[in-house]
PDB file of C-alpha atoms in Angstrom:
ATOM      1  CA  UNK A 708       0.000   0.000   0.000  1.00  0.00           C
ATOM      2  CA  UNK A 709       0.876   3.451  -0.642  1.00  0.00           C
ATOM      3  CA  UNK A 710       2.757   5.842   1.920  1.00  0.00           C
ATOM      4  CA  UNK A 711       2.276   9.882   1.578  1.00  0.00           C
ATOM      5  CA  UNK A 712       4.489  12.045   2.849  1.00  0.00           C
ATOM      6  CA  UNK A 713       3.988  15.973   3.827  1.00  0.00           C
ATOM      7  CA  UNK A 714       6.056  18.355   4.670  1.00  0.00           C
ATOM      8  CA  UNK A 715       6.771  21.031   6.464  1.00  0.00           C
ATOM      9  CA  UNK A 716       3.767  19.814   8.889  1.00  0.00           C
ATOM     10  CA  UNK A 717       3.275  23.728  10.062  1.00  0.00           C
ATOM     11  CA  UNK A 718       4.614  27.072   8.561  1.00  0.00           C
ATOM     12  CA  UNK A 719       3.556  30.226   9.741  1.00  0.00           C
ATOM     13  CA  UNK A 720       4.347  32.796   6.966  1.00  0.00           C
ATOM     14  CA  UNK A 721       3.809  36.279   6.269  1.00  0.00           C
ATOM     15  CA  UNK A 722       1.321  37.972   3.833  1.00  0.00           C
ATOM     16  CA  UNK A 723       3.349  38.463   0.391  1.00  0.00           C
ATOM     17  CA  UNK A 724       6.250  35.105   1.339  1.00  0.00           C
ATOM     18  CA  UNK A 725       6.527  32.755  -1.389  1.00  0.00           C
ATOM     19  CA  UNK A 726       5.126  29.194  -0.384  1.00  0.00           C
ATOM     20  CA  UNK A 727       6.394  25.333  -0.945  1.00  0.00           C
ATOM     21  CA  UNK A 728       4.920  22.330   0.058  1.00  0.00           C
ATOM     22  CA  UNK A 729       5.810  19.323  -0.725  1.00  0.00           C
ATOM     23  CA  UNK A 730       4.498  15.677  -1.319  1.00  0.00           C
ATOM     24  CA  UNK A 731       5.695  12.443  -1.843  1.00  0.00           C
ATOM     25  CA  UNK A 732       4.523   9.033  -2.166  1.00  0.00           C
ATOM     26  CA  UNK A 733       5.601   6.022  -1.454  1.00  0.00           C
ATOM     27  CA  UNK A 734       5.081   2.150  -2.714  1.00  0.00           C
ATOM     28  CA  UNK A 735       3.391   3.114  -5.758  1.00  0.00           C
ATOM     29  CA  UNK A 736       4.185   4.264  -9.415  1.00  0.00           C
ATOM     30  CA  UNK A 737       2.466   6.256 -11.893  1.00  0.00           C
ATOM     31  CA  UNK A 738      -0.502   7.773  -9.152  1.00  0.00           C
ATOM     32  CA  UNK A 739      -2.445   9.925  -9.982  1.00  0.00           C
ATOM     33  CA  UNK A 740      -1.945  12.836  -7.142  1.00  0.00           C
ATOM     34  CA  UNK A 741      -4.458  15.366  -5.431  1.00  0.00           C
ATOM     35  CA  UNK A 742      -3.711  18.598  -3.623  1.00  0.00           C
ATOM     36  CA  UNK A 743      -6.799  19.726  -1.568  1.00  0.00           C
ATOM     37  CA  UNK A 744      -7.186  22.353   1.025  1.00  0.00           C
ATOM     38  CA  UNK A 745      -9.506  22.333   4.382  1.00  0.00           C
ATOM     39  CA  UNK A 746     -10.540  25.406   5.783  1.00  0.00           C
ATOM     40  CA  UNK A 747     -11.844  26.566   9.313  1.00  0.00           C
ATOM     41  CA  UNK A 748     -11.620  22.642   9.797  1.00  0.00           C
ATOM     42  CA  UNK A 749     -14.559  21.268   8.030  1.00  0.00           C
ATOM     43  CA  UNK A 750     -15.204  21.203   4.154  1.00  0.00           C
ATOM     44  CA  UNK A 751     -12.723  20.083   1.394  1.00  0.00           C
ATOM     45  CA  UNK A 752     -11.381  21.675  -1.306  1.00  0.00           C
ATOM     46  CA  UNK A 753      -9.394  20.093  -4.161  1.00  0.00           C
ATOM     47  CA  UNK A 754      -7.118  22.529  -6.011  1.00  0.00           C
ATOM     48  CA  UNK A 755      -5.327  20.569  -8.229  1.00  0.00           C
ATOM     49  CA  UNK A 756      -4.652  17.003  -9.212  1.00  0.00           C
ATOM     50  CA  UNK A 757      -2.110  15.706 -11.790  1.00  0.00           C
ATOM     51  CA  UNK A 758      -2.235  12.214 -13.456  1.00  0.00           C
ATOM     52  CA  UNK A 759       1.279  12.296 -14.727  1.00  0.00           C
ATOM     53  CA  UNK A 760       4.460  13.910 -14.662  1.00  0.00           C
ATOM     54  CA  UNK A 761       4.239  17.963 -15.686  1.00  0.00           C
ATOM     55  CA  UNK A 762       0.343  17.169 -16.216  1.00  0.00           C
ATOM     56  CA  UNK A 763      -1.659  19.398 -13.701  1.00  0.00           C
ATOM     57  CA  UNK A 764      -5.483  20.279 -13.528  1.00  0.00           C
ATOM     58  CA  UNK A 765      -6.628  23.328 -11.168  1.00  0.00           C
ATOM     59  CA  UNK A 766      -9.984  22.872 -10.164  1.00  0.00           C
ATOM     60  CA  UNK A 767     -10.569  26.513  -8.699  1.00  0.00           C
ATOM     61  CA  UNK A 768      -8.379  29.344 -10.030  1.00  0.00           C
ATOM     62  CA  UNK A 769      -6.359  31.365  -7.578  1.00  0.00           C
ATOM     63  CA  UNK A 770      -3.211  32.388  -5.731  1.00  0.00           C
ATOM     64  CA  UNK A 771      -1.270  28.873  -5.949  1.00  0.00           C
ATOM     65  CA  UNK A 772       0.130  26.472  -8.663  1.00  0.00           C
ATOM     66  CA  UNK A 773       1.358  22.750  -8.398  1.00  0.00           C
ATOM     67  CA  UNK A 774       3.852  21.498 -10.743  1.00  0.00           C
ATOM     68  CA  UNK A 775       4.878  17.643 -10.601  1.00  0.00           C
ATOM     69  CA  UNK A 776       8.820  17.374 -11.557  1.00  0.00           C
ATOM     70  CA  UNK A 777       9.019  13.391 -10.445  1.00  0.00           C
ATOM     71  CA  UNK A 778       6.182  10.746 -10.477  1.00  0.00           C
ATOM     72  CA  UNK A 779       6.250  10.815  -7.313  1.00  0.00           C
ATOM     73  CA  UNK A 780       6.282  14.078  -5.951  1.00  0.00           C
ATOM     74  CA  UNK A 781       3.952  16.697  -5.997  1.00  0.00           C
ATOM     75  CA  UNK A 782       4.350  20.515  -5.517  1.00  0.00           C
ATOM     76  CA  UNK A 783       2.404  23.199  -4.144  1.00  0.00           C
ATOM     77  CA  UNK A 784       3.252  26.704  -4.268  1.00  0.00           C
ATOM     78  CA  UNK A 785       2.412  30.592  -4.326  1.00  0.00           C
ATOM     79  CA  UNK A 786       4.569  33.473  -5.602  1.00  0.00           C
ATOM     80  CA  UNK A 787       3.004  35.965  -2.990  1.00  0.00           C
ATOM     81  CA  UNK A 788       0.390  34.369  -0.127  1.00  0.00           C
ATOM     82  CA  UNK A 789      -2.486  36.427   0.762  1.00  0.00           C
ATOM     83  CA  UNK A 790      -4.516  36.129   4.222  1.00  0.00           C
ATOM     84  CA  UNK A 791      -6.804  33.949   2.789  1.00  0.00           C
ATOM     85  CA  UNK A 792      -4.208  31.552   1.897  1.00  0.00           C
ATOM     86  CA  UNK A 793      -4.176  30.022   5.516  1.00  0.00           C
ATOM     87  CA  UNK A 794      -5.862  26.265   5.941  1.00  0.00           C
ATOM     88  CA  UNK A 795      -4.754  22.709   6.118  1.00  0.00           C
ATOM     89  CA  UNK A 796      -3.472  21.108   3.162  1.00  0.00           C
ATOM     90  CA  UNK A 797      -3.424  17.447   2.104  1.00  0.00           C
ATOM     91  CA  UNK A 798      -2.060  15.777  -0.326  1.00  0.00           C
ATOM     92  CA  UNK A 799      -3.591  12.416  -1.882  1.00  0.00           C
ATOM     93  CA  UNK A 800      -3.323   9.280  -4.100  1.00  0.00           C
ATOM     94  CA  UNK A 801      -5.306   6.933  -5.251  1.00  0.00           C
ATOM     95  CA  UNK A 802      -4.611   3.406  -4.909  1.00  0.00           C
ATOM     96  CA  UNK A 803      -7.199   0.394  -5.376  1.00  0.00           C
ATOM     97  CA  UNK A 804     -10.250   2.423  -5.520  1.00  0.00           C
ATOM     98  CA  UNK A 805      -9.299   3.977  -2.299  1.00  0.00           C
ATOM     99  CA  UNK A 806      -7.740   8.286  -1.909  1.00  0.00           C
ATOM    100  CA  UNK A 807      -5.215   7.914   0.532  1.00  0.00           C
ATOM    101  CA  UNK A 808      -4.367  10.842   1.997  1.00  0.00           C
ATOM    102  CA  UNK A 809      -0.837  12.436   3.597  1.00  0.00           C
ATOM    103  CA  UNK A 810      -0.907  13.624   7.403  1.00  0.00           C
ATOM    104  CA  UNK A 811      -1.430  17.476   6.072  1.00  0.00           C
ATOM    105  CA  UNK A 812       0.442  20.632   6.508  1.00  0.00           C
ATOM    106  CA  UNK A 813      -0.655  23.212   8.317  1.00  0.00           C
ATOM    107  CA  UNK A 814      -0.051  27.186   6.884  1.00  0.00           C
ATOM    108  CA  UNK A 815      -1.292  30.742   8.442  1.00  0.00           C
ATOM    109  CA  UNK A 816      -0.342  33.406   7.050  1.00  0.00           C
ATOM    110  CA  UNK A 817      -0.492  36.382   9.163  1.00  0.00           C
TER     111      UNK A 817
ATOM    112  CA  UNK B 688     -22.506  16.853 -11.588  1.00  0.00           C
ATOM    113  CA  UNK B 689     -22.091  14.739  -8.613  1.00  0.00           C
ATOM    114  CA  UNK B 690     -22.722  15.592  -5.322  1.00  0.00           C
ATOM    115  CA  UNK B 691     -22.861  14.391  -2.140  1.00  0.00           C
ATOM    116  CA  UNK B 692     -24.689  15.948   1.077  1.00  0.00           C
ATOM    117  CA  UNK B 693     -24.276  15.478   4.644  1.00  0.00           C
ATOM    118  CA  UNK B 694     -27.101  17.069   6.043  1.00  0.00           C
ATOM    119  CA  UNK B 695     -26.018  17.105  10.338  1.00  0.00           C
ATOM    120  CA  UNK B 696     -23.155  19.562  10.873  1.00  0.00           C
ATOM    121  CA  UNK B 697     -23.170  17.672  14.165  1.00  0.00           C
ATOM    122  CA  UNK B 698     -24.672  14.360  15.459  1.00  0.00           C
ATOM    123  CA  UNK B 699     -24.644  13.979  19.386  1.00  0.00           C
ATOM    124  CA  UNK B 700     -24.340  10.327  20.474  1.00  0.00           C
ATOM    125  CA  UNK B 701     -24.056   8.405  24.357  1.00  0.00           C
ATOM    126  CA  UNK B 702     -21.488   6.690  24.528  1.00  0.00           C
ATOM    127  CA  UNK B 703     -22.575   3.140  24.215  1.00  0.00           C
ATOM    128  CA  UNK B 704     -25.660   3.707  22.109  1.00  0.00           C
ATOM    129  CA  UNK B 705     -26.333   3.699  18.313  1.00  0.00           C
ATOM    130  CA  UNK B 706     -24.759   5.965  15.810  1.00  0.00           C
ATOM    131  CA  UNK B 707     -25.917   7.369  12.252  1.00  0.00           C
ATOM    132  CA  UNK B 708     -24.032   9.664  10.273  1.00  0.00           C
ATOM    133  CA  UNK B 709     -26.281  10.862   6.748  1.00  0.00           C
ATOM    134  CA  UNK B 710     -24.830  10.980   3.764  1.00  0.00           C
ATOM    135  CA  UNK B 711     -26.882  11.407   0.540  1.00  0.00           C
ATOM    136  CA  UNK B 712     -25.438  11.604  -3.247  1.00  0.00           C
ATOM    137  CA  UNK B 713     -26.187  12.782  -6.678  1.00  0.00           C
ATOM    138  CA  UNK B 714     -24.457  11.007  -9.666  1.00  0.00           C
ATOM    139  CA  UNK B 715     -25.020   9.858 -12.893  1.00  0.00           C
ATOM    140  CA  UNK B 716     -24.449   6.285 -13.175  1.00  0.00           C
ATOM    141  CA  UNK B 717     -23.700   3.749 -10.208  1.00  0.00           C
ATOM    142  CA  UNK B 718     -21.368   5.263  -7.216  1.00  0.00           C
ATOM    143  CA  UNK B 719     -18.677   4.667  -5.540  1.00  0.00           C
ATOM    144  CA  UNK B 720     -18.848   5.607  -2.181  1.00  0.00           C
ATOM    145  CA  UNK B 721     -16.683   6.031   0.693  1.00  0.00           C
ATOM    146  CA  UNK B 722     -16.680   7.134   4.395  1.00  0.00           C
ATOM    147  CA  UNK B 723     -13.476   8.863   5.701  1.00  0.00           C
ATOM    148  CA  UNK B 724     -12.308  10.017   9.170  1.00  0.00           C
ATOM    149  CA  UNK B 725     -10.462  12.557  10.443  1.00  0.00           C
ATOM    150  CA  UNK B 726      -9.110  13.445  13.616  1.00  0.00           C
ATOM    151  CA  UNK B 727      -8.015  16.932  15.088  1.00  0.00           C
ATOM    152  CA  UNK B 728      -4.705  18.284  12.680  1.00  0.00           C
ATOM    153  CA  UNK B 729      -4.580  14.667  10.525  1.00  0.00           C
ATOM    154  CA  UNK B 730      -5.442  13.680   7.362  1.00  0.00           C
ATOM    155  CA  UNK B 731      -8.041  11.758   6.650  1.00  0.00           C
ATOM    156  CA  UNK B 732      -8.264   8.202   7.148  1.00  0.00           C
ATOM    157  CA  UNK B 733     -10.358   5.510   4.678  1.00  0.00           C
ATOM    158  CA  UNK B 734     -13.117   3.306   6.901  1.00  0.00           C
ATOM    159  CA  UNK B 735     -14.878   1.801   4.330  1.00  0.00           C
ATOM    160  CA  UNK B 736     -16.372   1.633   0.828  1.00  0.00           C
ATOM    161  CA  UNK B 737     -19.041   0.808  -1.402  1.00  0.00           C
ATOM    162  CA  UNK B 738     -18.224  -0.184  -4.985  1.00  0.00           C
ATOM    163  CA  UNK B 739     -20.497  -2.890  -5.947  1.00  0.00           C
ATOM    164  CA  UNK B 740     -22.043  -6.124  -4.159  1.00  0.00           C
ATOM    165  CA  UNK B 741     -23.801  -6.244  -1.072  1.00  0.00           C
ATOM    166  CA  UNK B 742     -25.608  -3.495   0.146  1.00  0.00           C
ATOM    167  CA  UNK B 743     -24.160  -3.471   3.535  1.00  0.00           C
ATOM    168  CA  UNK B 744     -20.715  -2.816   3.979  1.00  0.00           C
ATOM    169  CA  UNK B 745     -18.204  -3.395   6.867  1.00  0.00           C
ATOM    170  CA  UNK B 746     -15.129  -1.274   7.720  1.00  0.00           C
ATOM    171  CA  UNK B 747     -12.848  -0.150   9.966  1.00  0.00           C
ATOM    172  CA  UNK B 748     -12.688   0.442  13.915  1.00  0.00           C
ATOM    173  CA  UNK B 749     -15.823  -1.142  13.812  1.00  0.00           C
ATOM    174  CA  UNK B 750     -18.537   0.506  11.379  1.00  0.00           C
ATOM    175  CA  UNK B 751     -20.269   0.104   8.829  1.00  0.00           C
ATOM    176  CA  UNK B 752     -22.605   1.596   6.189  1.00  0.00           C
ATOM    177  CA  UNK B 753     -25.674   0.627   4.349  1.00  0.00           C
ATOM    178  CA  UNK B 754     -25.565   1.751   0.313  1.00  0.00           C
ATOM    179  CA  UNK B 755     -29.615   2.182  -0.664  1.00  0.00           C
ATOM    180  CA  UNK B 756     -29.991   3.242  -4.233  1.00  0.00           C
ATOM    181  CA  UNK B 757     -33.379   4.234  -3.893  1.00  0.00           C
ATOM    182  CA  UNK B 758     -32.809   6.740  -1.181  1.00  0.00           C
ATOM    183  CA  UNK B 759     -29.862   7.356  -3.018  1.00  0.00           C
ATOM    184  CA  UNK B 760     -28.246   7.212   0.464  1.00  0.00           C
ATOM    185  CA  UNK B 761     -25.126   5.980   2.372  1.00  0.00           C
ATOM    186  CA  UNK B 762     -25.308   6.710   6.138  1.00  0.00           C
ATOM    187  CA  UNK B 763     -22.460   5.526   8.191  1.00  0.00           C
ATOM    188  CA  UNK B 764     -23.845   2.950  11.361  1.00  0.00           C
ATOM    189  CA  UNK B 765     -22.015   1.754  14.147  1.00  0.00           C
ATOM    190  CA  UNK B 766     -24.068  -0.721  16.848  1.00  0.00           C
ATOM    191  CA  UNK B 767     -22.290   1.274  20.139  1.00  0.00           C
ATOM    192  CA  UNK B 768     -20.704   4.316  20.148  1.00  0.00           C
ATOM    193  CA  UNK B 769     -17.351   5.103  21.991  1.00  0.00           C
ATOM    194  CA  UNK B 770     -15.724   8.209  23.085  1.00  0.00           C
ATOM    195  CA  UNK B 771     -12.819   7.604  20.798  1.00  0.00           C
ATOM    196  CA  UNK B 772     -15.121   7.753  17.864  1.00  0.00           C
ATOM    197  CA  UNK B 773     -15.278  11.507  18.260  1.00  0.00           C
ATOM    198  CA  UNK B 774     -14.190  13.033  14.586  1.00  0.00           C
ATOM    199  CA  UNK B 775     -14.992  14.550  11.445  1.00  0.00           C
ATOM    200  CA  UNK B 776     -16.263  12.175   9.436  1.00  0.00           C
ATOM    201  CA  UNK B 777     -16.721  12.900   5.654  1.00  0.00           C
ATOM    202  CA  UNK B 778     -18.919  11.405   2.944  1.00  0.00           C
ATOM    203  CA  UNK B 779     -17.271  10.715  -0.275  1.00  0.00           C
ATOM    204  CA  UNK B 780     -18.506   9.874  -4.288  1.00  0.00           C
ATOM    205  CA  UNK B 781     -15.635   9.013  -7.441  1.00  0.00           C
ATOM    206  CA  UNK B 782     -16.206  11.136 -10.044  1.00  0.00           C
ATOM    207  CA  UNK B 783     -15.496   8.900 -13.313  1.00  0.00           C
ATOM    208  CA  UNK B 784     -13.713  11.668 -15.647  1.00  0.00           C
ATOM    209  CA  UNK B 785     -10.124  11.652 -16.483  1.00  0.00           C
ATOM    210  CA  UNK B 786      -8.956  12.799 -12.583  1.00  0.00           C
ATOM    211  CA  UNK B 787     -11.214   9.843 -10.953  1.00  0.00           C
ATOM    212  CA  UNK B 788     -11.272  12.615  -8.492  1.00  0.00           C
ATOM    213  CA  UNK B 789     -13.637  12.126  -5.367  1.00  0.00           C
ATOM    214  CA  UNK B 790     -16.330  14.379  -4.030  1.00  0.00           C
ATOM    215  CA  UNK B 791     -16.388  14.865  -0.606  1.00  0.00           C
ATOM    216  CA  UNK B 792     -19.149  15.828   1.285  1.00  0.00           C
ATOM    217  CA  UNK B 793     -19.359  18.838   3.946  1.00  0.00           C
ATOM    218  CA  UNK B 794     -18.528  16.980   6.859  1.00  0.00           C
ATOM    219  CA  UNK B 795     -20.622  16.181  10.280  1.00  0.00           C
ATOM    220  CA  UNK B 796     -18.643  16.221  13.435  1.00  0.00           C
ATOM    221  CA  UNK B 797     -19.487  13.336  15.830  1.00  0.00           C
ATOM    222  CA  UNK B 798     -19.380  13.893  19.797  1.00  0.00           C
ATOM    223  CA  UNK B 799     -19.585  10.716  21.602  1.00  0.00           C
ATOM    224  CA  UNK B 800     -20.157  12.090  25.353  1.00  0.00           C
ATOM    225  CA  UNK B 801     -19.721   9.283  27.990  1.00  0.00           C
TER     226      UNK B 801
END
């Protein structure tokens, strides 16, 4: 079974920083990969999901981009992070039928 | 477009009794659903799913969930509720298009008080 790995696990960053999170996966090749983003702990929000290397989809347009440089890695980032940037992030992959998900990192930006 | 609604932002349960958690979809086409936890700052964790079969479907940490296509529901069940089931559980449908993305649901927070 597949392994997902997040980091960092918490940044704190201020309005305007550039942003990098990254994801990897383990135990699989080939996944197809899922950024999403929780807010104010409840609903989810997928942003983007790729199904191969340099192949990304956004789903909602807005400050961030993903790129995917390795099969198994997956990128999220912002030039300049605004307030409403802040949220838990997870990262995903599906493996027999089944979205696993990474532990998530955590970003406010103040 | 598929959909999925969870229609209790909160479900209050004593420990040791009965549990339901709602979830009702929208999709074109038969579903494949799935119930997810999640515990304060973690990701979310699989319990179970329904992909085809029999209409009742066991999972993890002890729960279960009962697919009725006519209802077009797939409420999460569990026959005696424990503190440690206190989470955000989520609701989940695979959209078939070239991301096989799911849909999650809103979420409904569980409190199991003892």
């Amino acid at each position: 079974s597949q392994t997902i790995h997040q980091w960092p696990a918490t940044l704190v960053q201020p309005v305007g920083s550039p942003l990098s999170l990254e994801c990897t996966v383990e135990g699989t090749s080939n996944p197809n990969l899922y950024w999403y983003r929780q807010a104010a702990g409840r609903g989810l929000q997928l942003l983007f999901y790729s199904i191969g290397i340099g192949q990304i989809s956004s789903e909602v347009p807005q400050n961030l981009s993903a790129s995917r440089p390795q099969d198994r890695q997956f990128i999220l980032s912002s030039k300049k992070l605004l307030l409403s940037d802040s949220g838990f992030y997870l990262c995903a992959c599906v493996g027999a039928n089944v979205l696993t998900f990474g532990a998530g990192s955590r970003l406010t930006v103040l | 477009a598929q959909s999925v609604a969870q229609p209790e932002d909160q479900v209050n349960v004593a420990e040791g009794n009965p549990l339901t958690v709602k979830c009702t979809y929208s999709v074109s086409g038969n579903p494949y659903l799935f119930w997810y936890v999640q515990y304060p700052n973690r990701g979310l964790q699989f319990l179970l799913k329904y992909i085809t079969g029999d209409n009742l479907v066991k999972g993890s940490y002890g729960f279960e969930a009962e697919f009725n296509k006519s209802q077009t529901s797939f409420h999460l069940k569990k026959p005696s509720a424990l503190v440690s089931d206190s989470a955000l559980y989520f609701c989940a449908v695979r959209v078939f298009d070239a991301g096989n993305m799911l849909t999650f649901g809103g979420g409904t927070r569980l409190m199991v008080k003892p």
